[in-house]
Amino acid sequence: MADSGPLSADGNLPADFAVPSHVEEVKVQMATFAARHSAAGRVVVLITSGGTKVPLESRTVRFLDNFSSGRRGASSAEYFLELGYAVIFLHRHRSLYPFTRLYSGINLLDSLQLESGMGGCSSGQVVVVDQQALPNIAKVLKRYQVVKDAGLLLSVEFSTLSEYLHLLKAAAQALSPIGSKAMFYLAAAVSDFYIPVSDMPEHKIQSSDGPLQISMKMVPKMLSPLVKDWAPQAFVISFKLETDPSILLERARRALDTYRHQVVVANILDTRRGYVVVVTPDTQVELVLTDEEASRGVEIEDRIVSNLSVAHSQFIAQNQAA
Ligand code: 9Z3
Protein backbone atom coordinates (compact mmCIF):
# COMPACT_ATOMS: atom_id res chain seq x y z
CA MET A 1 0.00 0.00 0.00
CA ALA A 2 1.26 3.48 -0.85
CA ASP A 3 2.39 5.57 2.06
CA SER A 4 0.06 8.15 3.45
CA GLY A 5 0.06 11.91 3.43
CA PRO A 6 2.74 13.26 5.74
CA LEU A 7 2.23 14.97 9.04
CA SER A 8 3.50 18.52 9.23
CA ALA A 9 7.10 18.98 10.39
CA ASP A 10 5.96 19.69 13.95
CA GLY A 11 4.01 16.42 13.97
CA ASN A 12 0.62 18.16 13.93
CA LEU A 13 -2.30 16.25 12.45
CA PRO A 14 -4.04 17.82 9.42
CA ALA A 15 -6.92 20.16 10.26
CA ASP A 16 -9.24 17.52 8.72
CA PHE A 17 -8.98 15.67 12.00
CA ALA A 18 -10.93 17.66 14.56
CA VAL A 19 -9.30 17.78 17.99
CA PRO A 20 -11.54 16.06 20.57
CA SER A 21 -12.51 18.49 23.34
CA HIS A 22 -11.27 16.18 26.12
CA VAL A 23 -7.85 15.34 24.67
CA GLU A 24 -5.80 17.57 27.02
CA GLU A 25 -7.64 16.27 30.07
CA VAL A 26 -7.05 12.65 29.01
CA LYS A 27 -3.38 13.41 28.31
CA VAL A 28 -2.93 14.63 31.89
CA GLN A 29 -4.65 11.48 33.20
CA MET A 30 -2.36 9.27 31.11
CA ALA A 31 0.79 11.18 32.13
CA THR A 32 -0.18 10.99 35.82
CA PHE A 33 -0.93 7.27 35.50
CA ALA A 34 2.40 6.56 33.79
CA ALA A 35 4.42 8.62 36.28
CA ARG A 36 2.74 7.00 39.30
CA HIS A 37 3.28 3.43 38.08
CA SER A 38 6.78 4.05 36.85
CA ALA A 39 7.71 5.55 40.25
CA ALA A 40 6.32 2.36 41.84
CA GLY A 41 8.71 0.30 39.67
CA ARG A 42 6.13 -0.84 37.13
CA VAL A 43 6.32 -0.92 33.39
CA VAL A 44 3.45 0.62 31.45
CA VAL A 45 1.84 -0.58 28.23
CA LEU A 46 -0.42 1.45 25.99
CA ILE A 47 -2.69 -0.94 24.12
CA THR A 48 -4.77 0.22 21.16
CA SER A 49 -7.72 -1.97 20.33
CA GLY A 50 -10.71 -2.23 18.00
CA GLY A 51 -11.55 -0.66 14.66
CA THR A 52 -12.10 2.97 13.68
CA LYS A 53 -15.19 4.63 12.30
CA VAL A 54 -14.74 6.91 9.26
CA PRO A 55 -17.69 9.29 8.67
CA LEU A 56 -19.10 9.90 5.19
CA GLU A 57 -21.17 12.95 6.19
CA SER A 58 -20.47 15.77 8.69
CA ARG A 59 -23.80 15.12 10.40
CA THR A 60 -22.94 11.48 10.33
CA VAL A 61 -25.59 9.00 9.31
CA ARG A 62 -23.22 6.66 7.51
CA PHE A 63 -19.66 5.64 8.17
CA LEU A 64 -17.07 3.06 7.10
CA ASP A 65 -16.03 0.57 9.71
CA ASN A 66 -14.00 -2.63 9.83
CA PHE A 67 -14.03 -6.17 11.20
CA SER A 68 -12.01 -5.73 14.39
CA SER A 69 -13.73 -6.99 17.55
CA GLY A 70 -11.08 -5.76 19.96
CA ARG A 71 -10.52 -9.25 21.31
CA ARG A 72 -6.77 -9.20 20.70
CA GLY A 73 -6.37 -5.98 22.65
CA ALA A 74 -8.72 -6.91 25.49
CA SER A 75 -7.24 -10.35 26.14
CA SER A 76 -3.69 -9.01 25.82
CA ALA A 77 -4.49 -6.40 28.48
CA GLU A 78 -5.32 -9.20 30.93
CA TYR A 79 -2.05 -11.01 30.23
CA PHE A 80 -0.03 -7.81 30.60
CA LEU A 81 -1.74 -7.15 33.94
CA GLU A 82 -0.85 -10.68 35.05
CA LEU A 83 2.80 -9.95 34.30
CA GLY A 84 2.75 -6.79 36.43
CA TYR A 85 2.24 -4.15 33.76
CA ALA A 86 0.06 -1.10 34.30
CA VAL A 87 -2.19 -0.82 31.25
CA ILE A 88 -3.66 2.12 29.35
CA PHE A 89 -6.41 0.62 27.22
CA LEU A 90 -7.15 2.93 24.28
CA HIS A 91 -10.10 1.20 22.69
CA ARG A 92 -13.01 1.67 20.37
CA HIS A 93 -16.23 2.46 22.19
CA ARG A 94 -18.18 -0.79 22.78
CA SER A 95 -15.42 -3.07 21.52
CA LEU A 96 -14.36 -5.94 23.76
CA TYR A 97 -13.03 -4.94 27.16
CA PRO A 98 -10.67 -6.82 29.54
CA PHE A 99 -12.48 -9.28 31.81
CA THR A 100 -16.03 -8.45 30.63
CA ARG A 101 -15.05 -9.78 27.18
CA LEU A 102 -15.28 -13.27 28.69
CA TYR A 103 -19.03 -12.80 29.03
CA SER A 104 -19.73 -10.74 25.94
CA GLY A 105 -21.88 -13.36 24.23
CA ILE A 106 -24.05 -13.95 27.28
CA ASN A 107 -27.43 -12.43 27.97
CA LEU A 108 -27.02 -11.01 31.47
CA LEU A 109 -30.65 -11.68 32.38
CA ASP A 110 -30.19 -15.40 31.63
CA SER A 111 -27.46 -15.59 34.25
CA LEU A 112 -29.44 -14.04 37.10
CA GLN A 113 -32.22 -15.45 39.21
CA LEU A 114 -34.66 -13.93 41.63
CA GLU A 115 -34.89 -15.67 44.95
CA SER A 116 -37.01 -14.90 47.95
CA GLY A 117 -35.03 -13.38 50.76
CA MET A 118 -35.98 -13.33 54.43
CA GLY A 119 -39.73 -12.99 54.87
CA GLY A 120 -40.55 -13.99 51.30
CA CYS A 121 -42.23 -10.70 50.31
CA SER A 122 -41.27 -9.06 47.01
CA SER A 123 -39.22 -6.33 48.71
CA GLY A 124 -37.13 -9.09 50.27
CA GLN A 125 -36.21 -10.62 46.93
CA VAL A 126 -32.55 -11.02 46.16
CA VAL A 127 -30.84 -11.35 42.78
CA VAL A 128 -28.55 -14.36 42.61
CA VAL A 129 -25.90 -15.11 39.98
CA ASP A 130 -26.05 -18.48 38.28
CA GLN A 131 -22.37 -19.37 38.28
CA GLN A 132 -22.96 -22.08 35.66
CA ALA A 133 -24.09 -19.38 33.24
CA LEU A 134 -21.02 -17.22 33.86
CA PRO A 135 -18.00 -19.58 33.79
CA ASN A 136 -15.23 -18.75 36.30
CA ILE A 137 -17.08 -15.62 37.38
CA ALA A 138 -15.81 -15.68 40.98
CA LYS A 139 -12.18 -15.97 39.85
CA VAL A 140 -12.54 -13.33 37.15
CA LEU A 141 -14.37 -10.92 39.48
CA LYS A 142 -11.65 -11.28 42.10
CA ARG A 143 -8.92 -10.57 39.57
CA TYR A 144 -10.85 -7.60 38.16
CA GLN A 145 -11.32 -6.11 41.62
CA VAL A 146 -7.61 -6.43 42.45
CA VAL A 147 -6.76 -4.61 39.21
CA LYS A 148 -9.38 -1.95 39.84
CA ASP A 149 -8.46 -1.34 43.49
CA ALA A 150 -4.77 -0.98 42.56
CA GLY A 151 -5.66 1.41 39.71
CA LEU A 152 -3.72 -0.70 37.23
CA LEU A 153 -6.03 -0.26 34.25
CA LEU A 154 -6.81 3.12 32.69
CA SER A 155 -9.60 3.04 30.13
CA VAL A 156 -9.67 5.57 27.27
CA GLU A 157 -12.28 5.37 24.51
CA PHE A 158 -12.42 6.49 20.89
CA SER A 159 -15.00 6.08 18.15
CA THR A 160 -13.85 8.01 15.12
CA LEU A 161 -10.55 7.99 13.33
CA SER A 162 -9.94 11.62 14.43
CA GLU A 163 -10.36 10.72 18.08
CA TYR A 164 -8.04 7.75 17.72
CA LEU A 165 -5.28 9.79 16.05
CA HIS A 166 -5.36 12.62 18.59
CA LEU A 167 -5.56 10.32 21.58
CA LEU A 168 -2.67 8.17 20.34
CA LYS A 169 -0.51 11.23 19.91
CA ALA A 170 -1.47 12.44 23.40
CA ALA A 171 -0.70 8.98 24.82
CA ALA A 172 2.72 8.90 23.17
CA GLN A 173 3.60 12.31 24.60
CA ALA A 174 2.21 11.35 28.02
CA LEU A 175 4.32 8.18 28.18
CA SER A 176 7.48 9.68 26.77
CA PRO A 177 8.86 10.78 30.20
CA ILE A 178 9.10 7.14 31.37
CA GLY A 179 11.37 6.32 28.42
CA SER A 180 12.04 2.66 27.74
CA LYS A 181 9.65 1.54 30.49
CA ALA A 182 6.80 2.38 28.13
CA MET A 183 5.56 -0.17 25.64
CA PHE A 184 3.21 0.63 22.75
CA TYR A 185 1.15 -2.36 21.59
CA LEU A 186 -0.72 -1.07 18.55
CA ALA A 187 -3.33 -3.75 17.89
CA ALA A 188 -6.16 -1.46 16.73
CA ALA A 189 -7.29 -1.87 13.12
CA VAL A 190 -7.02 1.71 11.98
CA SER A 191 -8.48 2.87 8.69
CA ASP A 192 -5.91 3.76 6.03
CA PHE A 193 -8.42 6.03 4.27
CA TYR A 194 -10.64 8.96 5.18
CA ILE A 195 -12.72 11.70 3.58
CA PRO A 196 -11.42 15.22 4.28
CA VAL A 197 -13.93 17.56 5.92
CA SER A 198 -13.71 19.88 2.91
CA ASP A 199 -14.93 17.06 0.59
CA MET A 200 -17.62 15.79 2.91
CA PRO A 201 -21.29 16.68 2.50
CA GLU A 202 -22.83 18.21 5.59
CA HIS A 203 -26.16 16.44 5.36
CA LYS A 204 -27.21 12.88 4.76
CA ILE A 205 -26.24 11.61 1.29
CA GLN A 206 -29.41 11.17 -0.76
CA SER A 207 -29.95 7.89 -2.60
CA SER A 208 -32.10 9.86 -5.05
CA ASP A 209 -28.81 11.40 -6.29
CA GLY A 210 -27.88 8.00 -7.73
CA PRO A 211 -24.94 5.64 -7.16
CA LEU A 212 -22.39 6.88 -4.63
CA GLN A 213 -18.81 7.53 -5.62
CA ILE A 214 -16.35 8.43 -2.92
CA SER A 215 -12.75 9.43 -3.08
CA MET A 216 -10.68 9.01 0.06
CA LYS A 217 -7.35 10.40 1.21
CA MET A 218 -4.58 8.46 2.92
CA VAL A 219 -4.49 8.65 6.70
CA PRO A 220 -1.13 9.89 8.03
CA LYS A 221 0.96 7.08 9.49
CA MET A 222 1.34 7.76 13.18
CA LEU A 223 4.12 5.27 13.69
CA SER A 224 6.69 7.52 12.11
CA PRO A 225 6.36 10.56 14.47
CA LEU A 226 5.62 8.26 17.41
CA VAL A 227 8.97 6.49 17.03
CA LYS A 228 10.98 9.52 15.96
CA ASP A 229 9.52 12.38 17.97
CA TRP A 230 6.79 11.63 20.47
CA ALA A 231 8.18 8.68 22.44
CA PRO A 232 11.63 7.98 20.97
CA GLN A 233 12.86 5.74 23.81
CA ALA A 234 9.77 3.54 24.05
CA PHE A 235 9.46 -0.12 23.03
CA VAL A 236 7.06 -0.09 20.09
CA ILE A 237 5.10 -3.00 18.60
CA SER A 238 2.85 -2.63 15.59
CA PHE A 239 0.59 -5.28 14.09
CA LYS A 240 0.49 -6.11 10.40
CA LEU A 241 -2.67 -7.63 9.05
CA GLU A 242 -2.99 -9.24 5.64
CA THR A 243 -5.36 -11.66 3.95
CA ASP A 244 -2.75 -13.04 1.52
CA PRO A 245 -0.17 -15.14 3.43
CA SER A 246 2.37 -14.89 0.61
CA ILE A 247 3.03 -11.18 1.24
CA LEU A 248 2.75 -11.08 5.04
CA LEU A 249 6.37 -11.36 6.10
CA GLU A 250 7.68 -9.08 3.39
CA ARG A 251 5.16 -6.42 4.52
CA ALA A 252 6.10 -6.88 8.15
CA ARG A 253 9.80 -6.46 7.36
CA ARG A 254 9.06 -3.44 5.23
CA ALA A 255 7.21 -1.81 8.14
CA LEU A 256 10.20 -2.41 10.43
CA ASP A 257 12.56 -0.93 7.85
CA THR A 258 10.35 2.10 7.30
CA TYR A 259 9.48 3.00 10.87
CA ARG A 260 12.52 1.61 12.68
CA HIS A 261 10.54 0.40 15.67
CA GLN A 262 11.22 -2.77 17.61
CA VAL A 263 8.63 -5.42 16.67
CA VAL A 264 5.92 -6.24 14.14
CA VAL A 265 3.40 -8.94 15.01
CA ALA A 266 2.23 -10.30 11.67
CA ASN A 267 -1.12 -12.03 11.29
CA ILE A 268 -3.61 -13.22 8.68
CA LEU A 269 -7.28 -12.35 9.09
CA ASP A 270 -8.66 -15.91 9.08
CA THR A 271 -5.99 -17.54 11.23
CA ARG A 272 -5.30 -14.70 13.67
CA ARG A 273 -6.60 -16.56 16.73
CA GLY A 274 -4.11 -19.39 16.32
CA TYR A 275 -1.08 -18.15 14.43
CA VAL A 276 1.12 -15.06 14.44
CA VAL A 277 4.73 -14.30 13.58
CA VAL A 278 6.70 -12.01 15.87
CA VAL A 279 9.17 -10.21 13.63
CA THR A 280 12.11 -8.10 14.83
CA PRO A 281 15.04 -6.75 12.79
CA ASP A 282 17.09 -9.89 13.62
CA THR A 283 14.53 -12.57 14.48
CA GLN A 284 11.31 -14.17 13.34
CA VAL A 285 9.35 -16.37 15.75
CA GLU A 286 6.18 -18.24 14.86
CA LEU A 287 3.65 -18.62 17.64
CA VAL A 288 1.11 -21.37 16.97
CA LEU A 289 -1.72 -22.83 19.00
CA THR A 290 -2.58 -26.47 18.44
CA ASP A 291 -6.26 -27.44 18.16
CA GLU A 292 -5.94 -29.20 21.48
CA GLU A 293 -4.61 -26.04 23.16
CA ALA A 294 -7.35 -23.94 21.61
CA SER A 295 -9.99 -26.41 22.84
CA ARG A 296 -8.58 -26.07 26.39
CA GLY A 297 -9.07 -22.31 26.13
CA VAL A 298 -5.39 -21.41 25.71
CA GLU A 299 -5.19 -18.03 23.96
CA ILE A 300 -2.48 -16.95 21.57
CA GLU A 301 -2.31 -13.54 23.29
CA ASP A 302 -0.82 -15.32 26.32
CA ARG A 303 2.11 -16.39 24.10
CA ILE A 304 2.40 -13.04 22.32
CA VAL A 305 2.48 -11.10 25.58
CA SER A 306 5.04 -13.47 27.22
CA ASN A 307 7.29 -13.18 24.20
CA LEU A 308 7.06 -9.39 24.10
CA SER A 309 7.48 -8.83 27.81
CA VAL A 310 10.79 -10.75 27.73
CA ALA A 311 11.94 -8.65 24.78
CA HIS A 312 10.84 -5.49 26.58
CA SER A 313 12.84 -6.40 29.73
CA GLN A 314 15.93 -6.92 27.57
CA PHE A 315 15.30 -3.61 25.84
CA ILE A 316 15.07 -1.79 29.19
CA ALA A 317 18.26 -3.47 30.44
CA GLN A 318 20.15 -2.50 27.26
CA ASN A 319 18.93 1.07 27.52
CA GLN A 320 20.03 1.30 31.14
CA ALA A 321 23.44 -0.15 30.33
CA ALA A 322 23.93 2.31 27.47
C1 9Z3 B 1 -4.14 -6.50 14.01
O1 9Z3 B 1 -3.55 -7.01 13.11
C2 9Z3 B 1 -4.88 -7.29 15.08
O2 9Z3 B 1 -4.23 -8.49 15.35
C3 9Z3 B 1 -6.36 -7.60 14.66
C4 9Z3 B 1 -7.04 -8.33 15.83
C5 9Z3 B 1 -7.09 -6.28 14.38
C6 9Z3 B 1 -6.37 -8.49 13.43
P1 9Z3 B 1 -9.52 -8.52 16.69
O3 9Z3 B 1 -9.62 -7.08 17.11
O4 9Z3 B 1 -8.39 -8.61 15.54
O5 9Z3 B 1 -9.08 -9.43 17.83
O6 9Z3 B 1 -10.82 -8.99 16.04
N1 9Z3 B 1 -4.14 -5.14 14.15
C7 9Z3 B 1 -3.51 -4.21 13.24
C8 9Z3 B 1 -4.26 -4.10 11.95
C9 9Z3 B 1 -3.78 -2.99 11.06
O7 9Z3 B 1 -4.59 -2.24 10.63
N2 9Z3 B 1 -2.48 -2.86 10.80
C10 9Z3 B 1 -1.95 -1.91 9.81
C11 9Z3 B 1 -1.62 -2.69 8.56
O8 9Z3 B 1 -1.66 -3.93 8.57
C12 9Z3 B 1 -0.66 -1.34 10.25
S1 9Z3 B 1 -0.76 -0.32 11.61
O9 9Z3 B 1 -1.27 -2.05 7.55
Tab-separated table of C-alpha atoms and ligand atoms in Angstrom, residues 49-50 67-73 186-190 192 221 238-242 265 267 269 272-273 301, ligand 1:
chain	number	residue	atom	x	y	z
A	49	SER	CA	-7.716	-1.970	20.332
A	50	GLY	CA	-10.714	-2.227	18.005
A	67	PHE	CA	-14.027	-6.173	11.200
A	68	SER	CA	-12.008	-5.730	14.393
A	69	SER	CA	-13.730	-6.994	17.551
A	70	GLY	CA	-11.080	-5.760	19.960
A	71	ARG	CA	-10.524	-9.246	21.313
A	72	ARG	CA	-6.775	-9.203	20.699
A	73	GLY	CA	-6.368	-5.981	22.653
A	186	LEU	CA	-0.720	-1.072	18.552
A	187	ALA	CA	-3.331	-3.752	17.891
A	188	ALA	CA	-6.158	-1.465	16.734
A	189	ALA	CA	-7.288	-1.868	13.122
A	190	VAL	CA	-7.020	1.715	11.975
A	192	ASP	CA	-5.910	3.758	6.032
A	221	LYS	CA	0.961	7.076	9.489
A	238	SER	CA	2.850	-2.633	15.591
A	239	PHE	CA	0.589	-5.285	14.086
A	240	LYS	CA	0.494	-6.109	10.403
A	241	LEU	CA	-2.671	-7.625	9.051
A	242	GLU	CA	-2.994	-9.236	5.636
A	265	VAL	CA	3.404	-8.937	15.009
A	267	ASN	CA	-1.118	-12.031	11.285
A	269	LEU	CA	-7.277	-12.350	9.087
A	272	ARG	CA	-5.303	-14.698	13.670
A	273	ARG	CA	-6.596	-16.563	16.731
A	301	GLU	CA	-2.313	-13.544	23.294
B	1	9Z3	C1	-4.137	-6.500	14.012
B	1	9Z3	O1	-3.546	-7.014	13.112
B	1	9Z3	C2	-4.883	-7.292	15.084
B	1	9Z3	O2	-4.228	-8.490	15.348
B	1	9Z3	C3	-6.358	-7.598	14.662
B	1	9Z3	C4	-7.041	-8.325	15.826
B	1	9Z3	C5	-7.094	-6.284	14.376
B	1	9Z3	C6	-6.370	-8.487	13.434
B	1	9Z3	P1	-9.519	-8.520	16.691
B	1	9Z3	O3	-9.620	-7.077	17.108
B	1	9Z3	O4	-8.391	-8.613	15.536
B	1	9Z3	O5	-9.082	-9.426	17.833
B	1	9Z3	O6	-10.816	-8.994	16.039
B	1	9Z3	N1	-4.135	-5.142	14.149
B	1	9Z3	C7	-3.506	-4.214	13.238
B	1	9Z3	C8	-4.259	-4.105	11.954
B	1	9Z3	C9	-3.775	-2.988	11.061
B	1	9Z3	O7	-4.591	-2.244	10.635
B	1	9Z3	N2	-2.479	-2.856	10.803
B	1	9Z3	C10	-1.953	-1.914	9.808
B	1	9Z3	C11	-1.620	-2.686	8.561
B	1	9Z3	O8	-1.663	-3.929	8.570
B	1	9Z3	C12	-0.656	-1.336	10.254
B	1	9Z3	S1	-0.760	-0.323	11.610
B	1	9Z3	O9	-1.270	-2.050	7.551
